[in-house]
Short mmCIF file of C-alpha atoms and ligand atoms in Angstrom, two decimals:
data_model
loop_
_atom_site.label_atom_id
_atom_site.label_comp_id
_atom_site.label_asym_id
_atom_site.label_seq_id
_atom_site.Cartn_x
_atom_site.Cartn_y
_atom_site.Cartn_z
CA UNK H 65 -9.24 2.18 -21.91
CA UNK H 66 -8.92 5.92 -22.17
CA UNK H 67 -10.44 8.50 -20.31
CA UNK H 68 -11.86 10.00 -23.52
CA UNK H 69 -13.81 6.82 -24.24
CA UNK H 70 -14.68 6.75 -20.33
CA UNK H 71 -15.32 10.64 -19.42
CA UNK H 72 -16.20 9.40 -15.50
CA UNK H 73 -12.24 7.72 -15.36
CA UNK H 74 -11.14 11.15 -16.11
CA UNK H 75 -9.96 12.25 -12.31
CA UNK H 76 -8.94 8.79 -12.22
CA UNK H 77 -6.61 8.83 -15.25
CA UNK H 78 -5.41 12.32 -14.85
CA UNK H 79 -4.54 11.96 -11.39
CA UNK H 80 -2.23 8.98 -12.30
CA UNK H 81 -0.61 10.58 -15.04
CA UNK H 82 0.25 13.00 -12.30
CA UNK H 83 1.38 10.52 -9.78
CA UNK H 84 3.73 8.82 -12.89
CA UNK H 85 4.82 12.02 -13.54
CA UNK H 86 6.23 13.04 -10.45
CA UNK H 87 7.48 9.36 -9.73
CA UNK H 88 9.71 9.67 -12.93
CA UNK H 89 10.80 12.70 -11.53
CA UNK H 90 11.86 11.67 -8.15
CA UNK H 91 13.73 8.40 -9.21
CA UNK H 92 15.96 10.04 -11.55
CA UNK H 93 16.75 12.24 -8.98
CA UNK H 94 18.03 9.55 -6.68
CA UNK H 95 19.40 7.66 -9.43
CA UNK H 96 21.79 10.53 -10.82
CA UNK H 97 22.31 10.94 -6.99
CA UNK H 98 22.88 7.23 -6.48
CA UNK H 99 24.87 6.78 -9.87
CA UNK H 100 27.21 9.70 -8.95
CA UNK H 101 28.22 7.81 -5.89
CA UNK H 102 28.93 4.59 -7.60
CA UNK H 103 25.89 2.68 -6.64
CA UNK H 104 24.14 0.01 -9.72
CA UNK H 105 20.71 0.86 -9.81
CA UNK H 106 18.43 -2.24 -10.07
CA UNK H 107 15.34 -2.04 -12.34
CA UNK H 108 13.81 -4.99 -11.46
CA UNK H 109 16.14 -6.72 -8.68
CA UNK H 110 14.00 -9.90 -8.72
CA UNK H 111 15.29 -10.80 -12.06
CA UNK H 112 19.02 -9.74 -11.41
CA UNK H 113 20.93 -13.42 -11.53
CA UNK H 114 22.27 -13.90 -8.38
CA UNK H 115 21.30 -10.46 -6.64
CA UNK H 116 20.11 -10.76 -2.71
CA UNK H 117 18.35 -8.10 -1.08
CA UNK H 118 20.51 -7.04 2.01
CA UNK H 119 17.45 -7.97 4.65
CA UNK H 120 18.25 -11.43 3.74
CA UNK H 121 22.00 -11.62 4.29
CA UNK H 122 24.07 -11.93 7.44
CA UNK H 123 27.60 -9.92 6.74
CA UNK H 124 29.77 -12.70 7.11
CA UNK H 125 29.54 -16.92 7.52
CA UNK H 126 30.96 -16.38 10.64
CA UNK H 127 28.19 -13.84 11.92
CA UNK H 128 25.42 -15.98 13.93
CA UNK H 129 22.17 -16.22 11.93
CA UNK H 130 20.04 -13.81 12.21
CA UNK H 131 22.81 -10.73 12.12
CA UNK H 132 21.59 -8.22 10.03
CA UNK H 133 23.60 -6.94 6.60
CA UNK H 134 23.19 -3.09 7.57
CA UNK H 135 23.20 -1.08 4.70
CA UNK H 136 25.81 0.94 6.79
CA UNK H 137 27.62 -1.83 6.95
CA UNK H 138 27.33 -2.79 3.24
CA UNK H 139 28.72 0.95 2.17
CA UNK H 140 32.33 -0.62 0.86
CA UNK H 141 30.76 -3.87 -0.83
CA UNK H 142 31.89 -3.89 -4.65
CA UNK H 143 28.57 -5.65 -5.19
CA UNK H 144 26.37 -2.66 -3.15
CA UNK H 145 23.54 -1.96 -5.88
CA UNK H 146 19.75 -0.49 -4.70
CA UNK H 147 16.35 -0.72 -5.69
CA UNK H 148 14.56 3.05 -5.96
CA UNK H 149 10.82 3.10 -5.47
CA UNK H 150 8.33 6.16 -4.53
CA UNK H 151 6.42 5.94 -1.24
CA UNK H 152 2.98 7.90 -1.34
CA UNK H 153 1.49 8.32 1.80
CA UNK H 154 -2.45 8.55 1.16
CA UNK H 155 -3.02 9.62 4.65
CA UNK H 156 -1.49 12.74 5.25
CA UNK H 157 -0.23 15.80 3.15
CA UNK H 158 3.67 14.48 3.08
CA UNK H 159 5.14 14.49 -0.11
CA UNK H 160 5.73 11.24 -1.68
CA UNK H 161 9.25 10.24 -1.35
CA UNK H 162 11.69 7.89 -2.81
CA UNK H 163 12.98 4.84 -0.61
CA UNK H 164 15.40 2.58 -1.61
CA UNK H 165 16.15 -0.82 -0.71
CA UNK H 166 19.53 -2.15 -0.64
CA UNK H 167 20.98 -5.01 -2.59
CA UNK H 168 24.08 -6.46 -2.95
CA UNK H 169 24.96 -8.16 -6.50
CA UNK H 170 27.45 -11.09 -5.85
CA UNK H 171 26.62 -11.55 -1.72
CA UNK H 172 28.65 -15.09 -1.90
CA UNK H 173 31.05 -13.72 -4.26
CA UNK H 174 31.68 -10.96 -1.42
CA UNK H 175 31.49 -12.90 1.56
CA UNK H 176 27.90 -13.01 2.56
CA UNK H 177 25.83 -15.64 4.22
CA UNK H 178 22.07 -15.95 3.92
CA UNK H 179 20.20 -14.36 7.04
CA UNK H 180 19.37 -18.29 7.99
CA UNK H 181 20.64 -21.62 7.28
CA UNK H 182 17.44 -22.69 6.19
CA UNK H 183 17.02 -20.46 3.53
CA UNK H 184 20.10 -20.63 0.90
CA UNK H 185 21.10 -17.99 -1.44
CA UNK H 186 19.50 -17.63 -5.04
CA UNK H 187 22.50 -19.12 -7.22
CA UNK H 188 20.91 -18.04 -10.16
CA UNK H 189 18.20 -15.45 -11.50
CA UNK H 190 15.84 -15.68 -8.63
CA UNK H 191 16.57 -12.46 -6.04
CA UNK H 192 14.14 -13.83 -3.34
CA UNK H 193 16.12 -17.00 -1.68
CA UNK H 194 12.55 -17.82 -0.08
CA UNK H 195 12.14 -19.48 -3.49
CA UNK H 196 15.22 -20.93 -3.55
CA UNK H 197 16.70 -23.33 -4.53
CA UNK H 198 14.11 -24.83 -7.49
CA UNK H 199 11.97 -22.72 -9.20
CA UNK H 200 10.69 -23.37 -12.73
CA UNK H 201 10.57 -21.56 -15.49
CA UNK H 202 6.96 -21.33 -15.31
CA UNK H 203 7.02 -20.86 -11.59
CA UNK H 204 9.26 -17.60 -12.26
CA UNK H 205 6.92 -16.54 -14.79
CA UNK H 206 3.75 -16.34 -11.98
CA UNK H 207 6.06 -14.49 -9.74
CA UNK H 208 7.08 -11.99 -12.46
CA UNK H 209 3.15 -11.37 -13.48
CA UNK H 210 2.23 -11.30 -10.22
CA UNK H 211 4.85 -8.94 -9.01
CA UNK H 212 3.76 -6.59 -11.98
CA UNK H 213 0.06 -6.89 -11.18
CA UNK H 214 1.02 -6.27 -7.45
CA UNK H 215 3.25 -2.50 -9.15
CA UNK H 216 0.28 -1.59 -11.27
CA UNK H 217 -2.39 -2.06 -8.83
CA UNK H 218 -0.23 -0.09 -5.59
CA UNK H 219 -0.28 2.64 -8.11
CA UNK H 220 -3.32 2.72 -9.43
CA UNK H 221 -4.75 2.54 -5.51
CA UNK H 222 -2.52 5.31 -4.88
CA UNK H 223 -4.25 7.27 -7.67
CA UNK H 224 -7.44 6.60 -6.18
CA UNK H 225 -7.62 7.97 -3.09
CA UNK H 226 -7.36 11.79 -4.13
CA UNK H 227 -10.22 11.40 -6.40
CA UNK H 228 -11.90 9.09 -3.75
CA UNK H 229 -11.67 11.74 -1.13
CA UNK H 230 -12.38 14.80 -3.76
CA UNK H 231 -15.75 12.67 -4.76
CA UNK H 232 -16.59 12.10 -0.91
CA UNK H 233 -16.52 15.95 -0.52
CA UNK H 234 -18.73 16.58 -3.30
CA UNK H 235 -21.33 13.12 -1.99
CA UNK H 236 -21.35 15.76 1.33
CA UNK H 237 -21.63 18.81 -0.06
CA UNK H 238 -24.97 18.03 -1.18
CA UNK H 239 -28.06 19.45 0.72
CA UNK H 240 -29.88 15.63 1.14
CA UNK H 241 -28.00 12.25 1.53
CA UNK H 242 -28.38 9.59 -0.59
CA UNK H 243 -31.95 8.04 0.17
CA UNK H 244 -30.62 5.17 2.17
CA UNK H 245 -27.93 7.13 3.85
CA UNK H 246 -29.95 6.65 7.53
CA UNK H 247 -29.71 2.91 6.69
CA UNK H 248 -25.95 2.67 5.78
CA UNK H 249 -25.51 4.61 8.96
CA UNK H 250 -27.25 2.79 11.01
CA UNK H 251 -25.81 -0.21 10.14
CA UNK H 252 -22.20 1.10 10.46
CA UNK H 253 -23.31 1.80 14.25
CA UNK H 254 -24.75 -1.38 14.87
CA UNK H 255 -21.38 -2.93 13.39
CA UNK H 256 -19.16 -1.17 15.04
CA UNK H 257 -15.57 -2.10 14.80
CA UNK H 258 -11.90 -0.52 14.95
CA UNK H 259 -12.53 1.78 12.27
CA UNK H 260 -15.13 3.65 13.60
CA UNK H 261 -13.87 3.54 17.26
CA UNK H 262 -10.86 5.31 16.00
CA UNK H 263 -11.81 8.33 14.34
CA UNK H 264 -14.24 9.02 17.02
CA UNK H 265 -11.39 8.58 19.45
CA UNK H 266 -9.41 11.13 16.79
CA UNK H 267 -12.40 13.59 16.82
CA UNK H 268 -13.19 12.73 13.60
CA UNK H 269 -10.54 14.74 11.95
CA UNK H 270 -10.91 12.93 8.09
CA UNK H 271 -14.90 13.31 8.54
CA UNK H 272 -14.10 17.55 9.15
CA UNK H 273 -12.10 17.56 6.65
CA UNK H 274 -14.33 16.14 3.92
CA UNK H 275 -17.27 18.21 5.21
CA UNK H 276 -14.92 21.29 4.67
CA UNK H 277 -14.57 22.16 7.85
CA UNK H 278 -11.47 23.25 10.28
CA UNK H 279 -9.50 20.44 12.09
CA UNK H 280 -10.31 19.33 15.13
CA UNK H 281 -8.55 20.82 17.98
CA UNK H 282 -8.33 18.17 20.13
CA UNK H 283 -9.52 17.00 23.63
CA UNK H 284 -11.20 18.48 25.58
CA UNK H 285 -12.12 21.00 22.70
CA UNK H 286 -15.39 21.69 20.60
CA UNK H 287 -15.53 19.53 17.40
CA UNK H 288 -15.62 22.24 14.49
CA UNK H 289 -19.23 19.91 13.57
CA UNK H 290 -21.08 21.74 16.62
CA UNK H 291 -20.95 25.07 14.88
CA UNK H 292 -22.64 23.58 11.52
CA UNK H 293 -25.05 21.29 13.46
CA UNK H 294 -26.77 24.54 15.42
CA UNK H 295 -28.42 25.48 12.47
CA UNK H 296 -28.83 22.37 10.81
CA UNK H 297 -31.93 20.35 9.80
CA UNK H 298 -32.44 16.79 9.28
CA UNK H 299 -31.14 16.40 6.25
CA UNK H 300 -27.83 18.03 7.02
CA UNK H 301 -27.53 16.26 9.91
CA UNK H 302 -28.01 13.16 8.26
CA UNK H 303 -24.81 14.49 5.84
CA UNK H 304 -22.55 14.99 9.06
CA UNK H 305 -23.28 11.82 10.63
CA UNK H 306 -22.56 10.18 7.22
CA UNK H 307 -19.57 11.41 7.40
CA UNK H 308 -18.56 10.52 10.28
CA UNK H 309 -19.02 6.50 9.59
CA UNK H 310 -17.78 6.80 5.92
CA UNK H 311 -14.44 8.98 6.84
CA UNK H 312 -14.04 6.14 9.74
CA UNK H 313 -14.16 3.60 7.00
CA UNK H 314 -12.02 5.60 4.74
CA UNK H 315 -9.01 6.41 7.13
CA UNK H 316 -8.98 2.47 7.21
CA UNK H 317 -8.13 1.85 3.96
CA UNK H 318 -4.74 1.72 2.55
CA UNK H 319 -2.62 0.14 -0.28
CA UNK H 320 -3.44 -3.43 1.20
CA UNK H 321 -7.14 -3.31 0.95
CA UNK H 322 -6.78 -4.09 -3.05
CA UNK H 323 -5.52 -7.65 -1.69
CA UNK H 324 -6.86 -7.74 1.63
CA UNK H 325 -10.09 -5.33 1.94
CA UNK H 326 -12.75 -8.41 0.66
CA UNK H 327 -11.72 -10.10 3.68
CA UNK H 328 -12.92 -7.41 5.62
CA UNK H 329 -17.15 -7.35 5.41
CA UNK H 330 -16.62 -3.36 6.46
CA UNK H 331 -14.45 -2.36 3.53
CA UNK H 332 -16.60 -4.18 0.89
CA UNK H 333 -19.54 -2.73 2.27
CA UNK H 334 -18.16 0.38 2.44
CA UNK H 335 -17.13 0.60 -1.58
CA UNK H 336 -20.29 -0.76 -2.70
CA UNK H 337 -22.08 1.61 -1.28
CA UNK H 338 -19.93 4.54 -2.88
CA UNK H 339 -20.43 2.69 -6.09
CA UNK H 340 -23.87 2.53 -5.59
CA UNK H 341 -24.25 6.12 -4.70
CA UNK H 342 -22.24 6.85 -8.33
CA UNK H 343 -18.62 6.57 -7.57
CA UNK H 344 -17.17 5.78 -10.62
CA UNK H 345 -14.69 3.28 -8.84
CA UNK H 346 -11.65 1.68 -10.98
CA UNK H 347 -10.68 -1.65 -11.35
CA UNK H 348 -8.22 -2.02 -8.33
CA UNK H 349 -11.30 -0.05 -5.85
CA UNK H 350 -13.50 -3.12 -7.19
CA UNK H 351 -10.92 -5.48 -5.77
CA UNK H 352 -12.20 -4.76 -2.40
CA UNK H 353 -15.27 -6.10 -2.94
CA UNK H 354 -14.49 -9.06 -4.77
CA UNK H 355 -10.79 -10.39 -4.78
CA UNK H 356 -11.07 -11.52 -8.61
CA UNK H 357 -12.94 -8.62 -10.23
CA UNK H 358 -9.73 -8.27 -12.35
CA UNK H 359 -9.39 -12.00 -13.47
CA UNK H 360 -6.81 -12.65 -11.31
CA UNK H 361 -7.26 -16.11 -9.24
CA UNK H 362 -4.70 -17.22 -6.45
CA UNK H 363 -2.68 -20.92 -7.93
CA UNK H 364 -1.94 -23.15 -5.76
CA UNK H 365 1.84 -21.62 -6.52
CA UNK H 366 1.00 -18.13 -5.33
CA UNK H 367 -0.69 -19.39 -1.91
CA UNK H 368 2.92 -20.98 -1.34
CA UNK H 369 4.32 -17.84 -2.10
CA UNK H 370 2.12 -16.33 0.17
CA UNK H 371 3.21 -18.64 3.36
CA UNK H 372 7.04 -18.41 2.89
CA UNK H 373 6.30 -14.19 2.66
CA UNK H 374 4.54 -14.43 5.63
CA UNK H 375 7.10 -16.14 7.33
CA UNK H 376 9.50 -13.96 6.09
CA UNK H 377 7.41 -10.93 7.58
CA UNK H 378 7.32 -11.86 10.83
CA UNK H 379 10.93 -13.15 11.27
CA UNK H 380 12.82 -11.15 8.68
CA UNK H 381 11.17 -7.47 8.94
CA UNK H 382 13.76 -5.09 6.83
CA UNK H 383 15.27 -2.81 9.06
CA UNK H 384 15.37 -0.35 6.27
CA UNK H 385 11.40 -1.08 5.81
CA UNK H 386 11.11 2.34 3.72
CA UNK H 387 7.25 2.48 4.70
CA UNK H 388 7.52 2.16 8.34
CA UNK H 389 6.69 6.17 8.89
CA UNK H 390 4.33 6.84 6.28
CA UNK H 391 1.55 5.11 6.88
CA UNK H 392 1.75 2.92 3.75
CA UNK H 393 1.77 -0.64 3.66
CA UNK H 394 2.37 -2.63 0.45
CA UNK H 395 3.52 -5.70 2.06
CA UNK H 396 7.16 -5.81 1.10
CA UNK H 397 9.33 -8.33 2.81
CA UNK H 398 12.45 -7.69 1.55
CA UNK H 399 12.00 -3.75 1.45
CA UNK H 400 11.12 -4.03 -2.10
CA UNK H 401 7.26 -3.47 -2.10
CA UNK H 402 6.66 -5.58 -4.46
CA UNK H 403 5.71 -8.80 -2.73
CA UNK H 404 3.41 -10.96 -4.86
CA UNK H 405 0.71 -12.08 -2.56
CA UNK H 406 0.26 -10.70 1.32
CA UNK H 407 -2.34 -12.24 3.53
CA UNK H 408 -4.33 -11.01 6.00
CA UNK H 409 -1.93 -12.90 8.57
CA UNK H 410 0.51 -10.70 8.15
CA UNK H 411 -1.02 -7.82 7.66
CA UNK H 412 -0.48 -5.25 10.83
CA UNK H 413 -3.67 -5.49 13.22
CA UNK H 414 -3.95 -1.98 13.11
CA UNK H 415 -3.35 0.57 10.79
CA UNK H 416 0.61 2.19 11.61
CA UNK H 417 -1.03 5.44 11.59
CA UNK H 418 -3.08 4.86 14.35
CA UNK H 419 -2.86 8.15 16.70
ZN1 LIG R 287 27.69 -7.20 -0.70
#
């Protein structure tokens, strides 16, 4: 699939190649950085024999379970190694960033104890000791596919949502809404819900900016919509209120809505009515409507997966959770972000980047 063959991927494809670009960038940055001060560099720690990531370790056997392996504290291991991955924040104008997650290569070789009893270190190839301490061949294999699908599609939904947002601007730009615009609207007011709550509680601020228009100052303060409504007529009133419901529904999505957002009747509505309006949407946007637009079904293996993560979520959060200020979410439990399957269980019940 190229965007020659598909002209409407185009802003899709180019702004990934831009994304990549800058990724590769960043992480050889860190690892020259990291490299210089004698720290291994993990490509893919799940597949490193033996490897733990720090969040599940205690320092010592003699530490109670449940003491955390600081990465402070893990500074003088010989077995300190890190896993470098780029953090883009879709819902603000911060720079992506790299995080890393720490790792440490031998942790009973160096005197480490899993986090909890229950949950024994990998002895061999598997990094995650939630699997532990049988996994098959072919149960390895689903991880590893899965873990790539759950890479590809964080970036390609990072992609999206510049060329989401740019389209949304030009769907509001127009002089009319689409025909059943009143509808749409009037059924995202009769629904309700967090979403919408929200932005009206944050004075709309994604709506004004995808109508072109100012930020909001705050309380208390005219919205920068008054202005442009004085002079408006119907149909350009019908364009700001449209806004308003689909920026709601917009500042709710994030990278979990590719796994989670069909489980939510607000988010699928919300994307196929884009699509219907002539968003060209790409294959991980489609996800939120239907959870196997891409082929991919959940195994019996994966929804096991799933419990122990969630589990591991709730009990085992990773202090150095690189996402915890950026408003992203990809559902890593061990800091890595590249958790197989995340359910809506343990998915925050807000958005972090609530105001
Ligand atoms: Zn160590």
């Amino acid at each position: 699939m190229t965007a020659a063959r598909e002209p409407q991927r185009f802003a899709h494809v180019a702004q990934r190649a831009r994304n990549d670009l800058q990724d590769r960038q960043l992480l050889a940055a860190k690892t020259a950085e990291l490299a210089e001060a004698g720290v291994t560099v993990l490509d893919d720690p799940h597949t490193t024999p033996g490897a733990s990531a720090l969040t599940w370790l205690r320092p010592s056997p003699a530490d109670p379970e449940g003491a955390e392996l600081t990465a402070e504290n893990h500074m003088h291991c010989p077995g300190r190694a890190a896993h470098l991955r780029v953090s883009r924040p879709w819902n603000s104008d911060h720079e992506p960033q790299v995080t890393v997650t720490w790792w440490c290569l031998d942790p009973t070789g160096n005197g480490h104890a899993a986090l909890r009893d229950d949950r024994p270190l990998p002895q061999t190839g598997a990094g995650d000791p939630s699997t532990a301490p049988a996994e098959s061949d072919a149960e390895k294999e689903v991880r590893r596919v899965e873990r790539r699908r759950v890479i590809e599609n964080n970036k390609a939904w990072d992609a999206s949502v510049p060329v989401r947002r740019a389209w949304l601007r030009e769907l509001l730009a127009r002089k009319t809404a689409p025909k059943d615009a009143a509808r749409y609207i009037a059924a995202a007011l009769a629904t309700g819900g967090y979403e919408l709550s929200r932005a009206i509680d944050a004075h709309n601020a994604l709506a004004c900016d995808l109508l072109g228009l100012s930020a909001p100052a705050g309380h208390g303060r005219p919205s920068p919509m008054l202005p442009m409504l004085e002079t408006a007529g119907a149909a350009k009133a019908t364009q700001v209120m449209l806004a308003i419901v689909l920026a709601a529904q917009e500042d709710a999505l994030g990278r979990h809505s590719w796994r989670d957002g069909h489980t939510d009747g607000r988010a699928a509505t919300y994307m196929a009515a884009l699509k219907q309006w002539g968003y060209p949407a790409e294959p991980v946007e489609d996800l939120v409507i239907d959870p196997n637009a891409d082929g991919h079904l959940d195994t019996p293996d994966t929804d096991g997966l799933a419990d122990d993560h969630v589990d591991a979520d709730r009990t085992e959060h990773p202090v150095d959770e690189p996402d915890a200020d950026d408003g992203s979410d990809d559902g890593s439990d061990d800091g890595t972000g590249e958790t197989p399957c995340r359910t809506r269980a343990s998915r925050p019940a807000e958005p972090r980047d609530a105001p």
